[in-house]
Tab-separated table of C-alpha atoms in Angstrom:
chain	number	residue	atom	x	y	z
C	1289	UNK	CA	7.959	-25.195	3.896
C	1290	UNK	CA	7.867	-21.909	2.038
C	1291	UNK	CA	10.923	-20.653	0.228
C	1292	UNK	CA	12.093	-17.053	0.651
C	1293	UNK	CA	10.941	-16.358	-2.912
C	1294	UNK	CA	7.414	-17.509	-2.042
C	1295	UNK	CA	7.368	-15.180	0.952
C	1296	UNK	CA	8.569	-12.208	-1.095
C	1297	UNK	CA	6.024	-12.860	-3.843
C	1298	UNK	CA	3.207	-13.233	-1.310
C	1299	UNK	CA	4.244	-10.005	0.419
C	1300	UNK	CA	4.342	-8.086	-2.853
C	1301	UNK	CA	0.976	-9.438	-4.026
C	1302	UNK	CA	-0.666	-8.597	-0.727
C	1303	UNK	CA	0.901	-5.141	-0.670
C	1304	UNK	CA	-0.139	-4.300	-4.241
C	1305	UNK	CA	-3.694	-5.580	-3.776
C	1306	UNK	CA	-4.018	-3.843	-0.401
C	1307	UNK	CA	-2.790	-0.496	-1.682
C	1308	UNK	CA	-5.207	-0.673	-4.608
C	1309	UNK	CA	-8.020	-1.555	-2.200
C	1310	UNK	CA	-7.374	1.451	0.041
C	1311	UNK	CA	-6.755	3.590	-3.066
C	1312	UNK	CA	-3.327	4.680	-1.778
C	1313	UNK	CA	-5.047	6.960	0.763
C	1314	UNK	CA	-3.517	8.027	4.035
C	1315	UNK	CA	-3.723	6.874	6.875
C	1316	UNK	CA	-4.984	3.534	5.519
C	1317	UNK	CA	-1.853	3.107	3.408
C	1318	UNK	CA	0.529	3.337	6.367
C	1319	UNK	CA	-1.722	1.199	8.547
C	1320	UNK	CA	-1.842	-1.482	5.861
C	1321	UNK	CA	1.922	-1.537	5.355
C	1322	UNK	CA	2.587	-1.663	9.110
C	1323	UNK	CA	0.195	-4.577	9.590
C	1324	UNK	CA	1.621	-6.428	6.604
C	1325	UNK	CA	5.202	-5.959	7.816
C	1326	UNK	CA	4.265	-7.055	11.314
C	1327	UNK	CA	2.585	-10.175	9.941
C	1328	UNK	CA	5.584	-11.201	7.879
C	1329	UNK	CA	8.062	-10.437	10.679
C	1330	UNK	CA	6.133	-12.432	13.280
C	1331	UNK	CA	8.252	-15.486	14.171
C	1332	UNK	CA	5.161	-17.394	15.341
C	1333	UNK	CA	3.338	-16.718	12.084
C	1334	UNK	CA	2.477	-19.437	9.611
C	1335	UNK	CA	2.511	-19.225	5.853
C	1336	UNK	CA	-0.404	-20.748	3.974
C	1337	UNK	CA	-0.384	-20.078	0.244
C	1338	UNK	CA	-4.126	-20.784	-0.068
C	1339	UNK	CA	-4.967	-18.196	2.608
C	1340	UNK	CA	-2.730	-15.645	0.896
C	1341	UNK	CA	-4.493	-16.328	-2.408
C	1342	UNK	CA	-7.927	-15.883	-0.796
C	1343	UNK	CA	-6.801	-12.673	0.872
C	1344	UNK	CA	-5.544	-11.258	-2.443
C	1345	UNK	CA	-8.934	-12.092	-4.002
C	1346	UNK	CA	-10.659	-10.363	-1.076
C	1347	UNK	CA	-8.490	-7.251	-1.476
C	1348	UNK	CA	-9.037	-7.187	-5.247
C	1349	UNK	CA	-12.796	-7.379	-4.676
C	1350	UNK	CA	-12.492	-4.493	-2.206
C	1351	UNK	CA	-10.642	-2.483	-4.851
C	1352	UNK	CA	-13.149	-3.152	-7.645
C	1353	UNK	CA	-16.304	-1.899	-5.979
C	1354	UNK	CA	-17.430	-0.264	-2.769
C	1355	UNK	CA	-19.229	-3.288	-1.418
C	1356	UNK	CA	-18.969	-5.361	1.721
C	1357	UNK	CA	-15.275	-6.162	1.254
C	1358	UNK	CA	-14.404	-2.491	0.905
C	1359	UNK	CA	-16.285	-1.586	4.083
C	1360	UNK	CA	-14.660	-4.430	6.039
C	1361	UNK	CA	-11.186	-3.360	4.938
C	1362	UNK	CA	-11.945	0.289	5.638
C	1363	UNK	CA	-13.095	-0.541	9.170
C	1364	UNK	CA	-10.086	-2.792	9.817
C	1365	UNK	CA	-7.731	0.010	8.824
C	1366	UNK	CA	-9.661	2.523	10.909
C	1367	UNK	CA	-9.591	0.376	14.057
C	1368	UNK	CA	-5.850	-0.305	13.730
C	1369	UNK	CA	-5.160	3.375	13.162
C	1370	UNK	CA	-7.256	4.340	16.188
C	1371	UNK	CA	-5.481	1.755	18.350
C	1372	UNK	CA	-2.068	3.073	17.335
C	1373	UNK	CA	-3.006	6.692	18.020
C	1374	UNK	CA	-4.992	6.106	21.201
C	1375	UNK	CA	-2.183	7.167	23.507
C	1376	UNK	CA	-1.338	10.261	21.500
C	1377	UNK	CA	-4.868	11.652	21.919
C	1378	UNK	CA	-4.791	11.327	25.697
C	1379	UNK	CA	-3.809	14.659	27.284
C	1380	UNK	CA	-0.383	14.602	28.881
C	1381	UNK	CA	-1.777	15.596	32.271
C	1382	UNK	CA	-3.985	12.518	32.316
C	1383	UNK	CA	-1.058	10.285	31.313
C	1384	UNK	CA	1.159	11.745	34.062
C	1385	UNK	CA	-1.627	11.315	36.619
C	1386	UNK	CA	-2.098	7.668	35.580
C	1387	UNK	CA	1.618	6.990	35.850
C	1388	UNK	CA	1.722	8.551	39.325
C	1389	UNK	CA	-1.252	6.493	40.453
C	1390	UNK	CA	0.353	3.305	39.102
C	1391	UNK	CA	3.595	4.073	40.952
C	1392	UNK	CA	1.729	4.709	44.212
C	1393	UNK	CA	-0.397	1.586	43.913
C	1394	UNK	CA	2.294	-0.889	42.817
C	1395	UNK	CA	2.405	-2.730	46.115
C	1396	UNK	CA	-1.329	-3.169	46.614
C	1397	UNK	CA	-3.989	-4.866	44.552
C	1398	UNK	CA	-7.691	-5.099	45.054
C	1399	UNK	CA	-10.462	-2.579	44.577
C	1400	UNK	CA	-8.371	-0.146	42.518
C	1401	UNK	CA	-7.459	-2.739	39.878
C	1402	UNK	CA	-9.382	-2.304	36.630
C	1403	UNK	CA	-10.673	-5.663	35.385
C	1404	UNK	CA	-11.795	-4.322	32.014
C	1405	UNK	CA	-8.506	-2.650	31.129
C	1406	UNK	CA	-6.896	-4.435	28.196
C	1407	UNK	CA	-10.032	-6.297	27.098
C	1408	UNK	CA	-11.729	-3.575	25.066
C	1409	UNK	CA	-10.705	-5.116	21.721
C	1410	UNK	CA	-11.240	-8.755	22.669
C	1411	UNK	CA	-14.593	-9.112	20.885
C	1412	UNK	CA	-13.254	-7.332	17.803
C	1413	UNK	CA	-10.229	-9.644	17.589
C	1414	UNK	CA	-12.412	-12.741	17.935
C	1415	UNK	CA	-14.695	-11.474	15.165
C	1416	UNK	CA	-11.742	-10.946	12.816
C	1417	UNK	CA	-10.419	-14.423	13.698
C	1418	UNK	CA	-13.791	-15.994	12.882
C	1419	UNK	CA	-13.938	-14.084	9.589
C	1420	UNK	CA	-10.484	-15.398	8.726
C	1421	UNK	CA	-11.461	-18.969	9.608
C	1422	UNK	CA	-14.719	-19.026	7.695
C	1423	UNK	CA	-13.393	-17.349	4.544
C	1424	UNK	CA	-9.845	-18.737	4.620
C	1425	UNK	CA	-8.260	-15.287	4.874
C	1426	UNK	CA	-5.248	-13.935	6.697
C	1427	UNK	CA	-6.453	-10.464	7.738
C	1428	UNK	CA	-5.122	-8.809	10.875
């Protein structure tokens, strides 16, 4: 069981290493802090000191040179930022039309139901999970 001091130290180490890795640049900085906060606030989350240590090493390697680690981190931040801002880029007319269509079609299901909706990031999430498992990381 991790003590509160261990959690605070892990959070600070991850935050410092992550900010150095993204070179304090926006929007990666805010994306990184949001993901880190969400990970530490998740009640279902687990704390593994070895995974935290490996992740700090990964982030330090991303900060030192623009190699594979840097590109992985850059793409992770970009995807999370795009996912957060996806709704804001949709024109309001399209959003209103979608809401009206959902209200009209609440009672019926069938041909109009979109099977792909909600699965667009499934492959991406599995790839990140496999990367975490093979390297012993805790990236989100």
